[in-house]
mmCIF file of C-alpha atoms in Angstrom:
data_model
loop_
_atom_site.group_PDB
_atom_site.id
_atom_site.type_symbol
_atom_site.label_atom_id
_atom_site.label_comp_id
_atom_site.label_asym_id
_atom_site.label_seq_id
_atom_site.Cartn_x
_atom_site.Cartn_y
_atom_site.Cartn_z
ATOM 1 C CA MET A 1 -0.424 0.134 -0.031
ATOM 2 C CA LYS A 2 2.913 2.802 1.085
ATOM 3 C CA LYS A 3 4.261 1.500 -2.152
ATOM 4 C CA ILE A 4 1.018 2.397 -4.816
ATOM 5 C CA GLY A 5 1.093 5.607 -2.667
ATOM 6 C CA PHE A 6 4.569 6.676 -3.309
ATOM 7 C CA VAL A 7 3.672 5.974 -7.209
ATOM 8 C CA VAL A 8 0.826 8.666 -7.114
ATOM 9 C CA LEU A 9 2.216 11.010 -5.023
ATOM 10 C CA LEU A 10 5.345 10.667 -7.703
ATOM 11 C CA TYR A 11 2.696 10.525 -10.620
ATOM 12 C CA ILE A 12 0.767 14.024 -9.370
ATOM 13 C CA LEU A 13 4.532 15.772 -8.341
ATOM 14 C CA CYS A 14 6.082 15.038 -11.950
ATOM 15 C CA LEU A 15 2.726 16.748 -13.354
ATOM 16 C CA VAL A 16 2.669 19.384 -11.752
ATOM 17 C CA ASN A 17 6.435 19.748 -12.953
ATOM 18 C CA ILE A 18 5.565 19.509 -16.346
ATOM 19 C CA PHE A 19 3.391 22.844 -16.116
ATOM 20 C CA SER A 20 5.496 24.788 -13.440
ATOM 21 C CA GLN A 21 8.589 24.441 -16.100
ATOM 22 C CA ASP A 22 6.743 24.814 -19.506
ATOM 23 C CA PHE A 23 3.650 28.391 -18.162
ATOM 24 C CA ASN A 24 5.871 29.829 -15.128
ATOM 25 C CA GLN A 25 5.971 32.704 -17.399
ATOM 26 C CA SER A 26 3.496 34.756 -15.569
ATOM 27 C CA GLU A 27 5.643 35.088 -12.493
ATOM 28 C CA LYS A 28 8.691 36.108 -13.666
ATOM 29 C CA ILE A 29 6.764 38.796 -15.603
ATOM 30 C CA LYS A 30 5.496 39.776 -11.822
ATOM 31 C CA ALA A 31 9.207 39.325 -10.638
ATOM 32 C CA GLY A 32 10.443 41.483 -13.579
ATOM 33 C CA ASP A 33 12.794 38.924 -14.482
ATOM 34 C CA LEU A 34 14.051 40.414 -17.399
ATOM 35 C CA THR A 35 15.795 37.518 -17.957
ATOM 36 C CA LEU A 36 12.812 35.974 -19.580
ATOM 37 C CA LEU A 37 13.519 38.585 -22.666
ATOM 38 C CA SER A 38 16.623 36.032 -23.255
ATOM 39 C CA GLU A 39 14.123 32.682 -23.284
ATOM 40 C CA GLU A 40 12.187 31.703 -26.818
ATOM 41 C CA ILE A 41 8.695 32.159 -25.952
ATOM 42 C CA SER A 42 6.426 29.733 -27.759
ATOM 43 C CA ASP A 43 2.391 30.552 -29.021
ATOM 44 C CA LEU A 44 1.743 28.336 -26.355
ATOM 45 C CA ALA A 45 3.647 30.561 -23.505
ATOM 46 C CA LEU A 46 1.396 33.580 -24.603
ATOM 47 C CA ALA A 47 -2.286 31.733 -24.824
ATOM 48 C CA LYS A 48 -1.602 30.784 -21.087
ATOM 49 C CA MET A 49 -1.247 34.695 -19.869
ATOM 50 C CA ASN A 50 -4.144 37.059 -19.563
ATOM 51 C CA LYS A 51 -4.770 40.490 -21.014
ATOM 52 C CA SER A 52 -2.719 41.786 -17.805
ATOM 53 C CA ASP A 53 0.573 39.493 -18.029
ATOM 54 C CA LEU A 54 0.300 40.380 -22.080
ATOM 55 C CA ARG A 55 0.245 43.510 -21.169
ATOM 56 C CA LEU A 56 2.909 44.171 -18.385
ATOM 57 C CA PHE A 57 5.461 41.447 -20.191
ATOM 58 C CA ARG A 58 5.170 43.851 -24.257
ATOM 59 C CA ASN A 59 5.688 46.797 -21.831
ATOM 60 C CA MET A 60 9.101 45.112 -20.175
ATOM 61 C CA ILE A 61 10.755 45.401 -23.275
ATOM 62 C CA TYR A 62 10.507 48.808 -23.816
ATOM 63 C CA ALA A 63 10.737 49.784 -19.686
ATOM 64 C CA LYS A 64 14.292 47.573 -20.000
ATOM 65 C CA TYR A 65 15.508 51.210 -22.244
ATOM 66 C CA GLY A 66 14.611 53.731 -19.899
ATOM 67 C CA HIS A 67 11.012 53.889 -21.821
ATOM 68 C CA ILE A 68 9.481 56.978 -19.596
ATOM 69 C CA PHE A 69 5.672 55.821 -19.402
ATOM 70 C CA ASN A 70 1.988 57.516 -19.290
ATOM 71 C CA SER A 71 0.326 55.360 -17.906
ATOM 72 C CA GLU A 72 1.433 55.460 -13.676
ATOM 73 C CA GLU A 73 0.014 52.192 -12.982
ATOM 74 C CA LEU A 74 3.221 50.967 -15.381
ATOM 75 C CA THR A 75 5.328 53.084 -14.242
ATOM 76 C CA ASP A 76 4.679 52.078 -10.286
ATOM 77 C CA PHE A 77 4.862 48.375 -11.773
ATOM 78 C CA TYR A 78 8.527 48.526 -12.811
ATOM 79 C CA SER A 79 9.088 51.313 -10.684
ATOM 80 C CA GLN A 80 9.795 48.726 -7.405
ATOM 81 C CA PHE A 81 12.158 46.509 -9.819
ATOM 82 C CA ASP A 82 15.602 48.162 -9.394
ATOM 83 C CA TRP A 83 16.980 47.627 -13.004
ATOM 84 C CA TYR A 84 14.027 50.621 -14.347
ATOM 85 C CA LYS A 85 15.590 54.108 -15.120
ATOM 86 C CA PRO A 86 12.562 56.150 -16.667
ATOM 87 C CA LEU A 87 15.131 58.150 -18.981
ATOM 88 C CA LYS A 88 13.464 58.973 -21.450
ATOM 89 C CA LYS A 89 10.798 57.568 -24.468
ATOM 90 C CA VAL A 90 11.583 54.581 -26.246
ATOM 91 C CA SER A 91 10.551 54.779 -30.220
ATOM 92 C CA ASP A 92 10.394 50.744 -32.045
ATOM 93 C CA SER A 93 13.462 51.768 -34.406
ATOM 94 C CA GLN A 94 14.933 51.476 -30.859
ATOM 95 C CA LEU A 95 14.482 47.469 -30.585
ATOM 96 C CA SER A 96 16.090 45.150 -32.034
ATOM 97 C CA GLU A 97 14.641 42.731 -34.668
ATOM 98 C CA LYS A 98 13.631 40.536 -32.494
ATOM 99 C CA GLU A 99 12.493 42.528 -29.910
ATOM 100 C CA LEU A 100 10.374 44.024 -32.499
ATOM 101 C CA LYS A 101 8.108 40.147 -33.371
ATOM 102 C CA LEU A 102 8.444 39.130 -30.091
ATOM 103 C CA VAL A 103 5.800 43.316 -29.166
ATOM 104 C CA LYS A 104 3.804 41.923 -32.500
ATOM 105 C CA ARG A 105 3.531 38.685 -31.295
ATOM 106 C CA ILE A 106 2.007 39.604 -27.817
ATOM 107 C CA SER A 107 0.164 42.308 -29.925
ATOM 108 C CA ILE A 108 -1.770 39.486 -31.344
ATOM 109 C CA PHE A 109 -3.026 37.671 -28.308
ATOM 110 C CA GLU A 110 -3.647 41.167 -27.199
ATOM 111 C CA THR A 111 -6.720 41.083 -29.726
ATOM 112 C CA ARG A 112 -8.618 38.411 -27.979
ATOM 113 C CA ASN A 113 -11.987 39.017 -26.912
ATOM 114 C CA GLU A 114 -14.762 37.128 -25.576
ATOM 115 C CA THR A 115 -17.398 39.512 -25.132
ATOM 116 C CA LYS A 116 -17.781 39.351 -29.418
ATOM 117 C CA THR A 117 -19.596 37.771 -31.651
ATOM 118 C CA SER A 118 -18.241 34.459 -32.285
ATOM 119 C CA ILE A 119 -16.890 33.443 -35.325
ATOM 120 C CA LYS A 120 -18.503 30.166 -36.282
ATOM 121 C CA PHE A 121 -16.981 26.975 -38.030
ATOM 122 C CA GLY A 122 -18.589 23.928 -39.721
ATOM 123 C CA ASN A 123 -16.365 21.209 -40.522
ATOM 124 C CA GLU A 124 -13.931 22.957 -42.620
ATOM 125 C CA ILE A 125 -11.554 23.252 -39.118
ATOM 126 C CA ASN A 126 -11.138 19.451 -39.350
ATOM 127 C CA GLY A 127 -8.381 18.596 -40.550
ATOM 128 C CA ILE A 128 -4.492 18.505 -39.365
ATOM 129 C CA TRP A 129 -3.904 22.155 -39.414
ATOM 130 C CA HIS A 130 0.348 22.813 -39.953
ATOM 131 C CA SER A 131 2.608 25.554 -39.482
ATOM 132 C CA SER A 132 4.318 25.754 -42.692
ATOM 133 C CA PRO A 133 2.361 24.763 -46.225
ATOM 134 C CA ILE A 134 4.966 22.954 -47.684
ATOM 135 C CA MET A 135 5.714 19.941 -46.441
ATOM 136 C CA PRO A 136 9.271 18.797 -45.569
ATOM 137 C CA ASP A 137 10.590 15.588 -44.327
ATOM 138 C CA THR A 138 8.734 15.313 -41.275
ATOM 139 C CA TRP A 139 5.734 17.431 -39.592
ATOM 140 C CA LEU A 140 6.834 20.989 -37.950
ATOM 141 C CA ASP A 141 4.017 22.093 -34.998
ATOM 142 C CA ARG A 142 0.006 21.240 -36.011
ATOM 143 C CA PHE A 143 -3.333 21.292 -34.823
ATOM 144 C CA VAL A 144 -5.060 18.412 -34.971
ATOM 145 C CA ILE A 145 -9.219 19.668 -34.718
ATOM 146 C CA GLY A 146 -11.871 17.282 -34.894
ATOM 147 C CA PRO A 147 -15.122 16.224 -34.351
ATOM 148 C CA ASN A 148 -16.718 17.059 -31.178
ATOM 149 C CA ASP A 149 -14.620 19.679 -30.117
ATOM 150 C CA LYS A 150 -11.795 17.711 -29.788
ATOM 151 C CA ILE A 151 -8.239 19.043 -30.323
ATOM 152 C CA GLU A 152 -4.299 18.219 -30.088
ATOM 153 C CA PHE A 153 -1.675 19.830 -30.203
ATOM 154 C CA LEU A 154 1.421 18.271 -31.625
ATOM 155 C CA ILE A 155 5.245 19.556 -31.188
ATOM 156 C CA ASP A 156 7.870 19.607 -34.408
ATOM 157 C CA ASN A 157 9.117 17.024 -35.270
ATOM 158 C CA PHE A 158 12.334 18.092 -35.267
ATOM 159 C CA ILE A 159 12.813 19.297 -32.383
ATOM 160 C CA GLU A 160 14.407 16.248 -30.018
ATOM 161 C CA ASN A 161 13.395 14.863 -27.076
ATOM 162 C CA PRO A 162 10.746 17.789 -25.932
ATOM 163 C CA GLU A 163 9.460 17.456 -22.418
ATOM 164 C CA VAL A 164 5.803 18.049 -23.270
ATOM 165 C CA SER A 165 5.301 16.818 -26.657
ATOM 166 C CA GLU A 166 1.201 16.621 -27.535
ATOM 167 C CA TYR A 167 -1.555 18.457 -25.578
ATOM 168 C CA LEU A 168 -5.326 16.646 -25.870
ATOM 169 C CA GLY A 169 -8.323 18.435 -24.680
ATOM 170 C CA HIS A 170 -10.973 20.074 -26.414
ATOM 171 C CA TYR A 171 -11.799 23.335 -27.402
ATOM 172 C CA GLU A 172 -15.108 26.359 -27.592
ATOM 173 C CA ILE A 173 -14.871 29.493 -29.575
ATOM 174 C CA LYS A 174 -15.936 32.646 -28.157
ATOM 175 C CA GLY A 175 -15.662 35.683 -29.922
ATOM 176 C CA ASN A 176 -12.235 35.693 -31.797
ATOM 177 C CA THR A 177 -10.425 33.171 -29.091
ATOM 178 C CA LEU A 178 -10.233 29.482 -29.439
ATOM 179 C CA ILE A 179 -10.154 28.436 -25.621
ATOM 180 C CA PHE A 180 -8.352 24.917 -25.520
ATOM 181 C CA PHE A 181 -8.726 22.593 -22.562
ATOM 182 C CA VAL A 182 -5.606 20.790 -21.913
ATOM 183 C CA GLU A 183 -6.479 17.674 -20.407
ATOM 184 C CA ASN A 184 -4.043 15.053 -21.186
ATOM 185 C CA VAL A 185 0.088 15.998 -22.396
ATOM 186 C CA VAL A 186 2.474 13.198 -23.733
ATOM 187 C CA LYS A 187 5.974 12.762 -21.680
ATOM 188 C CA ASN A 188 8.283 10.321 -23.922
ATOM 189 C CA LYS A 189 5.450 9.043 -25.575
ATOM 190 C CA GLU A 190 3.242 8.170 -21.985
ATOM 191 C CA VAL A 191 -0.136 9.781 -21.892
ATOM 192 C CA LEU A 192 -0.531 11.848 -18.659
ATOM 193 C CA LYS A 193 -3.687 12.563 -17.476
ATOM 194 C CA THR A 194 -3.079 17.148 -15.705
ATOM 195 C CA ASN A 195 -3.617 17.272 -12.123
ATOM 196 C CA GLU A 196 -6.418 20.240 -13.395
ATOM 197 C CA THR A 197 -7.472 21.444 -16.679
ATOM 198 C CA LEU A 198 -4.879 24.138 -18.615
ATOM 199 C CA GLN A 199 -6.640 26.495 -20.449
ATOM 200 C CA LEU A 200 -4.897 28.437 -23.484
ATOM 201 C CA LYS A 201 -6.575 31.132 -25.209
ATOM 202 C CA PHE A 202 -5.204 32.146 -28.696
ATOM 203 C CA PRO A 203 -7.008 34.645 -30.935
ATOM 204 C CA ILE A 204 -7.938 32.995 -34.359
ATOM 205 C CA THR A 205 -9.231 33.968 -37.781
ATOM 206 C CA SER A 206 -11.804 32.468 -40.087
ATOM 207 C CA VAL A 207 -10.580 30.171 -42.722
ATOM 208 C CA SER A 208 -9.427 32.087 -45.882
ATOM 209 C CA GLU A 209 -7.871 30.004 -48.870
ATOM 210 C CA VAL A 210 -4.295 30.886 -50.277
ATOM 211 C CA SER A 211 -2.214 30.200 -52.473
ATOM 212 C CA PHE A 212 1.799 30.392 -53.356
ATOM 213 C CA MET A 213 3.913 29.731 -56.792
ATOM 214 C CA ASN A 214 1.593 31.938 -58.669
ATOM 215 C CA GLY A 215 -0.998 29.498 -58.456
ATOM 216 C CA GLY A 216 0.175 26.686 -58.133
ATOM 217 C CA LEU A 217 -0.316 25.595 -54.726
ATOM 218 C CA ILE A 218 -3.865 26.605 -53.048
ATOM 219 C CA ARG A 219 -4.529 25.792 -49.344
ATOM 220 C CA GLN A 220 -6.829 26.387 -47.037
ATOM 221 C CA MET A 221 -4.726 28.611 -44.030
ATOM 222 C CA ILE A 222 -5.869 29.897 -40.673
ATOM 223 C CA LYS A 223 -4.439 32.064 -38.183
ATOM 224 C CA ILE A 224 -4.306 30.213 -34.348
ATOM 225 C CA GLY A 225 -2.063 33.099 -32.174
ATOM 226 C CA SER A 226 0.247 34.467 -33.931
ATOM 227 C CA ARG A 227 1.706 32.217 -36.597
ATOM 228 C CA GLU A 228 -0.355 31.206 -40.105
ATOM 229 C CA TYR A 229 -1.834 27.389 -40.285
ATOM 230 C CA TYR A 230 -2.330 25.131 -43.334
ATOM 231 C CA LEU A 231 -4.735 22.237 -43.909
ATOM 232 C CA PHE A 232 -3.576 19.185 -44.630
ATOM 233 C CA TYR A 233 -4.610 14.819 -43.959
ATOM 234 C CA GLY A 234 -2.887 11.925 -43.262
ATOM 235 C CA ASN A 235 -1.282 10.870 -40.136
ATOM 236 C CA PRO A 236 -0.325 13.779 -37.599
ATOM 237 C CA ARG A 237 2.186 11.286 -35.714
ATOM 238 C CA SER A 238 4.260 10.039 -38.661
#
């Protein structure tokens, strides 16, 4: 009995570890941890943040350079950190290309609005939504959306030994937002049930048709988060 109890405890700790490692950016934002700006921030991480976190994260990029904010709220927040020295108005031209790209991606997530009239989808949303219009040697990041509001997110196959390779659950569309309720994850090829449902919120657009190579390649496209995804069929785990 003691052995069974230990295994159960270890299992729970493992689940907690998954999410504390992958989704601790909000804590770093609130702590004013500038190392966050040098990390690779995924759309999954941005989808976990609420609007307040997104706003603070975006403005942290400007605060790092000593931007003087018009907002008293932002000024008060960053003033609690020793590194913030308000000196000047910082323009986008003073940011690096990487920083500008991050600002743009965060801003896209800030457009989430669950109170708008919800985008309506039929069967056109079902399929494999791949992050490239052309298939390389193997799958890149992709969403797999199916009937009965089932949804999966599978990590790029080129990434070796990811901490978590798949996120599994169901979804709901509210306004222009796809809410992904993560109920299971795949870690080291083992399906683990999450100890609590994780909500990831992505801005989403309607499906549209796009062409490439002078019309020689036509794909159905949807924007989820800050990226474009293209409709494919087949085995998403091949």
